[in-house]
Coordinates of C-alpha atoms in Angstrom, one line a residue:
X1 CA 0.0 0.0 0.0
X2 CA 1.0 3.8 -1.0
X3 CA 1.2 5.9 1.9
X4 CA 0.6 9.3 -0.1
X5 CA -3.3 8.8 0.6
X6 CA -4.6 6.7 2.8
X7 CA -7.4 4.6 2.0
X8 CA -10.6 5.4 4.4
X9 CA -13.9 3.3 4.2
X10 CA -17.3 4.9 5.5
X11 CA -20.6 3.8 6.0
X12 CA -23.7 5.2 5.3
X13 CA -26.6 3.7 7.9
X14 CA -28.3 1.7 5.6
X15 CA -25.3 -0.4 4.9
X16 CA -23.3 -0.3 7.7
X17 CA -23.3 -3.4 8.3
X18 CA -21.3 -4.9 4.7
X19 CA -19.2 -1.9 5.0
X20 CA -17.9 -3.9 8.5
X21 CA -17.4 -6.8 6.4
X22 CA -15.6 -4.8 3.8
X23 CA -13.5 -3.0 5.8
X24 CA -12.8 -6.0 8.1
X25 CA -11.5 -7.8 4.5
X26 CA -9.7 -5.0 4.0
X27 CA -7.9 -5.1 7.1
X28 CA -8.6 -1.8 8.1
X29 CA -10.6 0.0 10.3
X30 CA -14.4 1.4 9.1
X31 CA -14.0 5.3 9.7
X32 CA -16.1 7.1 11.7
X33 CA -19.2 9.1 11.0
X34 CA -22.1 11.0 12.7
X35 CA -25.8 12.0 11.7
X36 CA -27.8 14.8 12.6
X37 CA -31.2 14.5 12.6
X38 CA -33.4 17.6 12.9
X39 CA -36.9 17.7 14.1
X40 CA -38.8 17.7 10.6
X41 CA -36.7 15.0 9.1
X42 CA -34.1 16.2 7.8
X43 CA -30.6 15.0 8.2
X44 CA -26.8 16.0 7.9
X45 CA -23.9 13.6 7.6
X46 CA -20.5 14.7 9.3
X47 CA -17.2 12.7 9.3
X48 CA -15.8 12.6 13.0
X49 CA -12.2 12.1 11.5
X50 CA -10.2 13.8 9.3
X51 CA -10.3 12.4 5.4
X52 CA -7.9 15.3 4.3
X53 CA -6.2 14.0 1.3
X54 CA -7.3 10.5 1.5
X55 CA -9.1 8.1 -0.7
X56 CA -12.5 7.5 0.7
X57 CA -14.8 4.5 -0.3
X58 CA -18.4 5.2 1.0
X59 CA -20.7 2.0 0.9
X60 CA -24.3 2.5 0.6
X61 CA -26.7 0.6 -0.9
X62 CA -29.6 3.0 -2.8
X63 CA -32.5 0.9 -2.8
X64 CA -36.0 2.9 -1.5
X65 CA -36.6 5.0 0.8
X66 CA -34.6 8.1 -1.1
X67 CA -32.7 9.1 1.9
X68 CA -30.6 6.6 1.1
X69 CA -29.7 8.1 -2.4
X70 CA -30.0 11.3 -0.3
X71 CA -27.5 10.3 2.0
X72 CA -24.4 9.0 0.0
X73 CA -25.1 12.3 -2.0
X74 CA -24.5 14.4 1.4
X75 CA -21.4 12.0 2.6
X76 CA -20.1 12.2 -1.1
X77 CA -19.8 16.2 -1.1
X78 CA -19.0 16.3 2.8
X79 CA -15.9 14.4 1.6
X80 CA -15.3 16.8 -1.5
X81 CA -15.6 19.8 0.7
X82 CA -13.0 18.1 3.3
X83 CA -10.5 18.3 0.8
X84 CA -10.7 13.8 0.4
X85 CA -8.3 13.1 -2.6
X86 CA -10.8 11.0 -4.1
X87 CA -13.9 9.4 -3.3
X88 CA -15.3 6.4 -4.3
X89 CA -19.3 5.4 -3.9
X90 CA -19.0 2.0 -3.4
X91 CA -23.1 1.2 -4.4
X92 CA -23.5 -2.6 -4.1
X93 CA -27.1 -1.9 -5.3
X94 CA -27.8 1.0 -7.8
X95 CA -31.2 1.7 -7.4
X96 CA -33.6 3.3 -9.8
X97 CA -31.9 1.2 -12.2
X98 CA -35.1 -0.6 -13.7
X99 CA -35.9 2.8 -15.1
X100 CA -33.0 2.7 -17.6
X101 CA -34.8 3.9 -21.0
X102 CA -38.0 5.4 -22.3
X103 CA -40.1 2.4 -22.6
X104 CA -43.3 5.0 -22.9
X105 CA -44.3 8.2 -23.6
X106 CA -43.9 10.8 -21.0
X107 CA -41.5 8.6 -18.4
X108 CA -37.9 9.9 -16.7
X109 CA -34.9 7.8 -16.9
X110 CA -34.5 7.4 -13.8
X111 CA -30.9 5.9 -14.2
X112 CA -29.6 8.8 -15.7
X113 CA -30.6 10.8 -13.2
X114 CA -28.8 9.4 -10.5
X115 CA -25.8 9.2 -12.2
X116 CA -25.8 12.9 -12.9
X117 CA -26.2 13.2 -9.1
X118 CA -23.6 11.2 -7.9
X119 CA -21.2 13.2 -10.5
X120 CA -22.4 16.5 -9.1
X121 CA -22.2 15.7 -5.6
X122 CA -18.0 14.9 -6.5
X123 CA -18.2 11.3 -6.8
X124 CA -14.7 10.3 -8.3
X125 CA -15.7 6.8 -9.0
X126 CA -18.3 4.2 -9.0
X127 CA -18.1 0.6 -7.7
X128 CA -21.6 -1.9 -8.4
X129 CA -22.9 -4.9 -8.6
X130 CA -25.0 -6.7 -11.2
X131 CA -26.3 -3.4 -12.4
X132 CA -30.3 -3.9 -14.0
X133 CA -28.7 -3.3 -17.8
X134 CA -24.5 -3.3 -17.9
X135 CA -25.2 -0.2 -20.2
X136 CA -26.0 1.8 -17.6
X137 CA -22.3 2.0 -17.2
X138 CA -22.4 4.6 -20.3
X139 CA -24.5 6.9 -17.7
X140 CA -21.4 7.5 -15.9
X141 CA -18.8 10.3 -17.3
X142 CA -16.4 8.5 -14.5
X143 CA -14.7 5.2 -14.1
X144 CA -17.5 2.8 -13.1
X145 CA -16.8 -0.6 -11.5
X146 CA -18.9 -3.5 -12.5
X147 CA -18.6 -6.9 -10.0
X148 CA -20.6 -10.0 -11.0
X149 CA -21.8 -11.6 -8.1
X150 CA -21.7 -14.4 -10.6
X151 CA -18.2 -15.2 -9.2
X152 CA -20.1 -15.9 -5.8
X153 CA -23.4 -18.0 -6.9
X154 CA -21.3 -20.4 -9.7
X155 CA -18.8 -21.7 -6.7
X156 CA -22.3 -22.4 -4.9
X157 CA -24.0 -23.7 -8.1
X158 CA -21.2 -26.1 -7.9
X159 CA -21.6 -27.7 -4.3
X160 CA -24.7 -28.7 -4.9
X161 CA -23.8 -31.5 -7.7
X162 CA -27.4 -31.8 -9.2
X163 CA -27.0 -34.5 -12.1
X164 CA -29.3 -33.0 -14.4
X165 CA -28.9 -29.3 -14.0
X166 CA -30.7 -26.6 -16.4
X167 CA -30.1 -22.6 -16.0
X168 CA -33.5 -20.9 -16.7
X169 CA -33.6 -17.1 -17.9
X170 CA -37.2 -15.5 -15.7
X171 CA -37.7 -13.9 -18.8
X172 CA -36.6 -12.9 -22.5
X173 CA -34.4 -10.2 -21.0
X174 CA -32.3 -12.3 -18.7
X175 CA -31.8 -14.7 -21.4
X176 CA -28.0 -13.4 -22.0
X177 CA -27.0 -13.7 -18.5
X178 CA -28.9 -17.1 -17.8
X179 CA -26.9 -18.2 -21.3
X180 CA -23.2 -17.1 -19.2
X181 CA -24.1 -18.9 -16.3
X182 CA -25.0 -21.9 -18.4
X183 CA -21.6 -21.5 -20.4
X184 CA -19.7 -22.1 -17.3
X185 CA -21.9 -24.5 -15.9
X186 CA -22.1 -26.8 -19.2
X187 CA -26.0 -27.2 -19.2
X188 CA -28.9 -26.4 -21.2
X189 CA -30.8 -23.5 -20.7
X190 CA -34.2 -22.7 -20.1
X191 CA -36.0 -19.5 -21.0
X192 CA -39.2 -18.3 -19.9
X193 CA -41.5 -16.0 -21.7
X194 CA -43.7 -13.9 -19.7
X195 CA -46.7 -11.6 -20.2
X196 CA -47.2 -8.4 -17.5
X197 CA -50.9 -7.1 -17.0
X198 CA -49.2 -4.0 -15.3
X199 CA -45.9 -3.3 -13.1
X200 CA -45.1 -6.1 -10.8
X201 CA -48.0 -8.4 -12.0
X202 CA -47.4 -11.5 -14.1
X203 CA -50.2 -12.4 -16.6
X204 CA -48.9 -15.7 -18.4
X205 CA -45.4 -17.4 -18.2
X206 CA -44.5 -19.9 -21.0
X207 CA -41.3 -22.2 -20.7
X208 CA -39.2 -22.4 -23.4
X209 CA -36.4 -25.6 -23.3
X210 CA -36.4 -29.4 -22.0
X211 CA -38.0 -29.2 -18.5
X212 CA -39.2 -32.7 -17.4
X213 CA -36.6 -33.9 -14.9
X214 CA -34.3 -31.5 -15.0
X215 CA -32.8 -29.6 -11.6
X216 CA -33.8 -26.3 -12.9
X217 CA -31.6 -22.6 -11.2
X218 CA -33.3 -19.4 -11.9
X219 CA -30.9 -16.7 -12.4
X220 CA -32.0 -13.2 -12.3
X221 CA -30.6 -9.6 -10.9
X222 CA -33.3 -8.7 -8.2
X223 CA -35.7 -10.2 -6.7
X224 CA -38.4 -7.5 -5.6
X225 CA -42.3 -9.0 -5.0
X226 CA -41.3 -12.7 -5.9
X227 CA -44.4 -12.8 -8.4
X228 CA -42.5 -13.4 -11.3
X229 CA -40.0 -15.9 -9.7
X230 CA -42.8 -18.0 -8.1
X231 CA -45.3 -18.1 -11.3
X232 CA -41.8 -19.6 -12.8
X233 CA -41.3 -21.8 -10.7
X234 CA -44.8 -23.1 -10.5
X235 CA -45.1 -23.1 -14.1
X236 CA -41.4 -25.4 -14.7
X237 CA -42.6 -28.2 -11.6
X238 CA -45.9 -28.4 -13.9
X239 CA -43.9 -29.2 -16.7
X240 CA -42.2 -31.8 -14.9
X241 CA -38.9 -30.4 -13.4
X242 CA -37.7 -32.4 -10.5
X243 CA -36.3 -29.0 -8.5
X244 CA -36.6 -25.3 -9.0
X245 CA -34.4 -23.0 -6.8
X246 CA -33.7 -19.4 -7.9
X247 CA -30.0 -17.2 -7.5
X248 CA -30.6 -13.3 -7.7
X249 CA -28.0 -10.9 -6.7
X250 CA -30.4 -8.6 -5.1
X251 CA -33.5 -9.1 -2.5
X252 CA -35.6 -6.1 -2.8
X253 CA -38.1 -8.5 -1.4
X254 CA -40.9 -6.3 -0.9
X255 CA -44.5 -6.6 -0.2
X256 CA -45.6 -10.2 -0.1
X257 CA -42.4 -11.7 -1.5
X258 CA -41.6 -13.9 1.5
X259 CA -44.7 -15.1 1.7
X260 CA -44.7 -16.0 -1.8
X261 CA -41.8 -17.4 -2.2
X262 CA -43.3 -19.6 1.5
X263 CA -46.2 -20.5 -0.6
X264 CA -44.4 -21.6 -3.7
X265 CA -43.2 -25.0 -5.1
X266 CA -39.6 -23.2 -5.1
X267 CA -36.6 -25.2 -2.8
X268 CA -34.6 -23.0 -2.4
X269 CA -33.6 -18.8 -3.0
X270 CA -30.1 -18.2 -2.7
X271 CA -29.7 -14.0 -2.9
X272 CA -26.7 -12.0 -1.5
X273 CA -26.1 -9.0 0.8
X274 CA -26.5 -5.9 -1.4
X275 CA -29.7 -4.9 -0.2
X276 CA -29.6 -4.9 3.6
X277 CA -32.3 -6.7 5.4
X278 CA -33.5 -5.1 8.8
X279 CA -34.0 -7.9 10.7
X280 CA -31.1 -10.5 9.8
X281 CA -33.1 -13.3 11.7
X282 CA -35.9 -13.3 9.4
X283 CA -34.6 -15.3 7.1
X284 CA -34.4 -18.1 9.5
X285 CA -36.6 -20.9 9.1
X286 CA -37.3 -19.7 5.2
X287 CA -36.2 -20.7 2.2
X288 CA -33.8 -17.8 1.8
X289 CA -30.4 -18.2 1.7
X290 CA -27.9 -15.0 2.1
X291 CA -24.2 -15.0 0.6
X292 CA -22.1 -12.2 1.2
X293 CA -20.5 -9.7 -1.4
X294 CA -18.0 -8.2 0.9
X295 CA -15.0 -10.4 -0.1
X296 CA -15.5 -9.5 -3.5
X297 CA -16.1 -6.1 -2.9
X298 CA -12.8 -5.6 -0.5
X299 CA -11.0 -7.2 -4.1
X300 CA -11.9 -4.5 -6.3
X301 CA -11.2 -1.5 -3.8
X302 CA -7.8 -2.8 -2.8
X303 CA -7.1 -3.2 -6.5
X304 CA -8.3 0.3 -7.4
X305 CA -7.0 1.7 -4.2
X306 CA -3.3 0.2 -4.9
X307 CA -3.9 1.0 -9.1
X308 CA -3.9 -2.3 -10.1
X309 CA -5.9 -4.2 -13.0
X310 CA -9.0 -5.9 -11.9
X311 CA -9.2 -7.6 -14.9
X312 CA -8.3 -10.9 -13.1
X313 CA -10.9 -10.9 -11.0
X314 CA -13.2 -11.3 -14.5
X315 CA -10.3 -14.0 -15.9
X316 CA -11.1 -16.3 -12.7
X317 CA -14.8 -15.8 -13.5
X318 CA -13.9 -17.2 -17.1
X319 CA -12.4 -19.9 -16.0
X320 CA -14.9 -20.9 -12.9

């Protein structure tokens, strides 16, 4: 390590928690911060350290509420203003992402948007993971960071030695990524073909691929009310499949999603630790199961803190 700047890691409250993790990979300590909270709601972020000429990596997730967003913007220019040397928004999930394109009339993008405010605020880098559309790396006029927690779920994929194992895409658009995972895997893939009524509800779901006794793995980005994931799932055991289990990077899991995945004919939902649950006991007793990003995560910053390629951490995914 270079001791011109010093490499600082900070957490913003909604993902504290990883940031430990990170920072504990990292062998270093996570810096310290404060929040003011005023009567009416609003908040201010202050750094109860000095980040003078240092390289600061601030974790937080943006998923909804928008103080979150809010948040990293106000840590992000706090930094800026305390003369940091460069800081790094270390966003394990980018939210807003689904909005990534006009796909009707009179609609923001809201994607864009984001990215415009994390460059204003000062941000002097971007770190993600398993963004909604990799082109949403071309929102960013600074170096952006894309991890695959691909590199976590195949290892997993692995240890479970199902004989007659099938990769199925949740729908058209996952179809590329379900084909990568299938790649390195060596097994057919499945693709399912779905019809929406209106945001977040499913109309019809049509499997495309050899089904009947096959150990079938779901692989998808996010994971927000389930509906799609368990009409999948019910829809491929139907058919015939002997198992269904879905990977996704990130559980948004909202509204009834743990009670549908409960009531479904789905084994098994392996997700990872993007999105921050509130209560980590919760997913006890379910059929949830939670890997953690932070290794990977601690990888990429030490390379980019220490200017060193990442580009192996993609070669060992080629050759998983």
């Amino acid at each position: 390590m270079h001791d011109e700047h010093k490499m600082e890691i900070f957490a913003c409250r909604n993902s504290e928690p990883l940031a430990r993790e990170i920072a504990k990979h990292l062998g270093v300590e996570l810096g310290k911060s404060c929040l003011l909270t005023f009567s009416d709601g609003e908040f201010q972020p202050a750094y109860d350290e000095s980040v003078r000429g240092a390289d600061v990596y601030i974790v937080q997730s943006t998923n909804p509420p928008v103080e979150n967003l809010f948040e990293l913007l106000l840590m992000i220019d706090a930094a800026k203003r305390a003369s940091a040397h460069k800081v790094t928004a270390v966003i394990p999930y980018f939210g807003w992402a689904r909005q990534d394109r006009k796909d009707r009339p009179r609609v923001p993008i809201g994607a864009k948007l984001v990215a415009n405010l994390l460059t204003a605020a000062g941000c002097d880098r971007v770190m993600s993971c398993d963004l909604h559309a990799d082109q949403i790396q071309g929102f960013f006029d600074v170096p952006v960071d894309h991890v695959y927690a691909q590199s976590i779920f195949l290892p997993f994929i692995k240890s479970l030695n199902l004989e007659k194992l099938s990769i199925a895409a949740p729908d058209m658009g996952g179809a590329k990524r379900a084909n990568s995972y299938a790649k390195k895997l060596g097994c057919p893939v499945i693709i399912c073909h779905k019809t929406r009524a209106k945001a977040n509800v499913v109309d019809n779901i049509i499997a495309i691929g050899e089904v009947e006794g096959r150990d079938i793995i779901i692989v998808d980005d996010m994971i927000d009310t389930a509906g799609t994931l368990c009409k999948a799932a019910d829809v491929l055991m139907e058919m015939g499949a002997a198992s269904v289990r879905a990977c996704a990077s990130h559980g948004i899991l909202s509204g009834k999603a743990l009670e549908n995945i409960a009531n479904s004919r789905i084994s098994e939902v392996i997700i990872t630790d993007t999105i921050p649950s509130n209560n980590p006991e919760k997913f006890k007793g379910t059929k949830i199961k939670v890997l953690s990003v932070a290794a990977l995560f601690a990888e990429v910053i030490d390379c980019v803190y220490n200017d060193a390629s990442t580009s192996h951490i993609f070669s060992r995914l080629e050759n998983l």
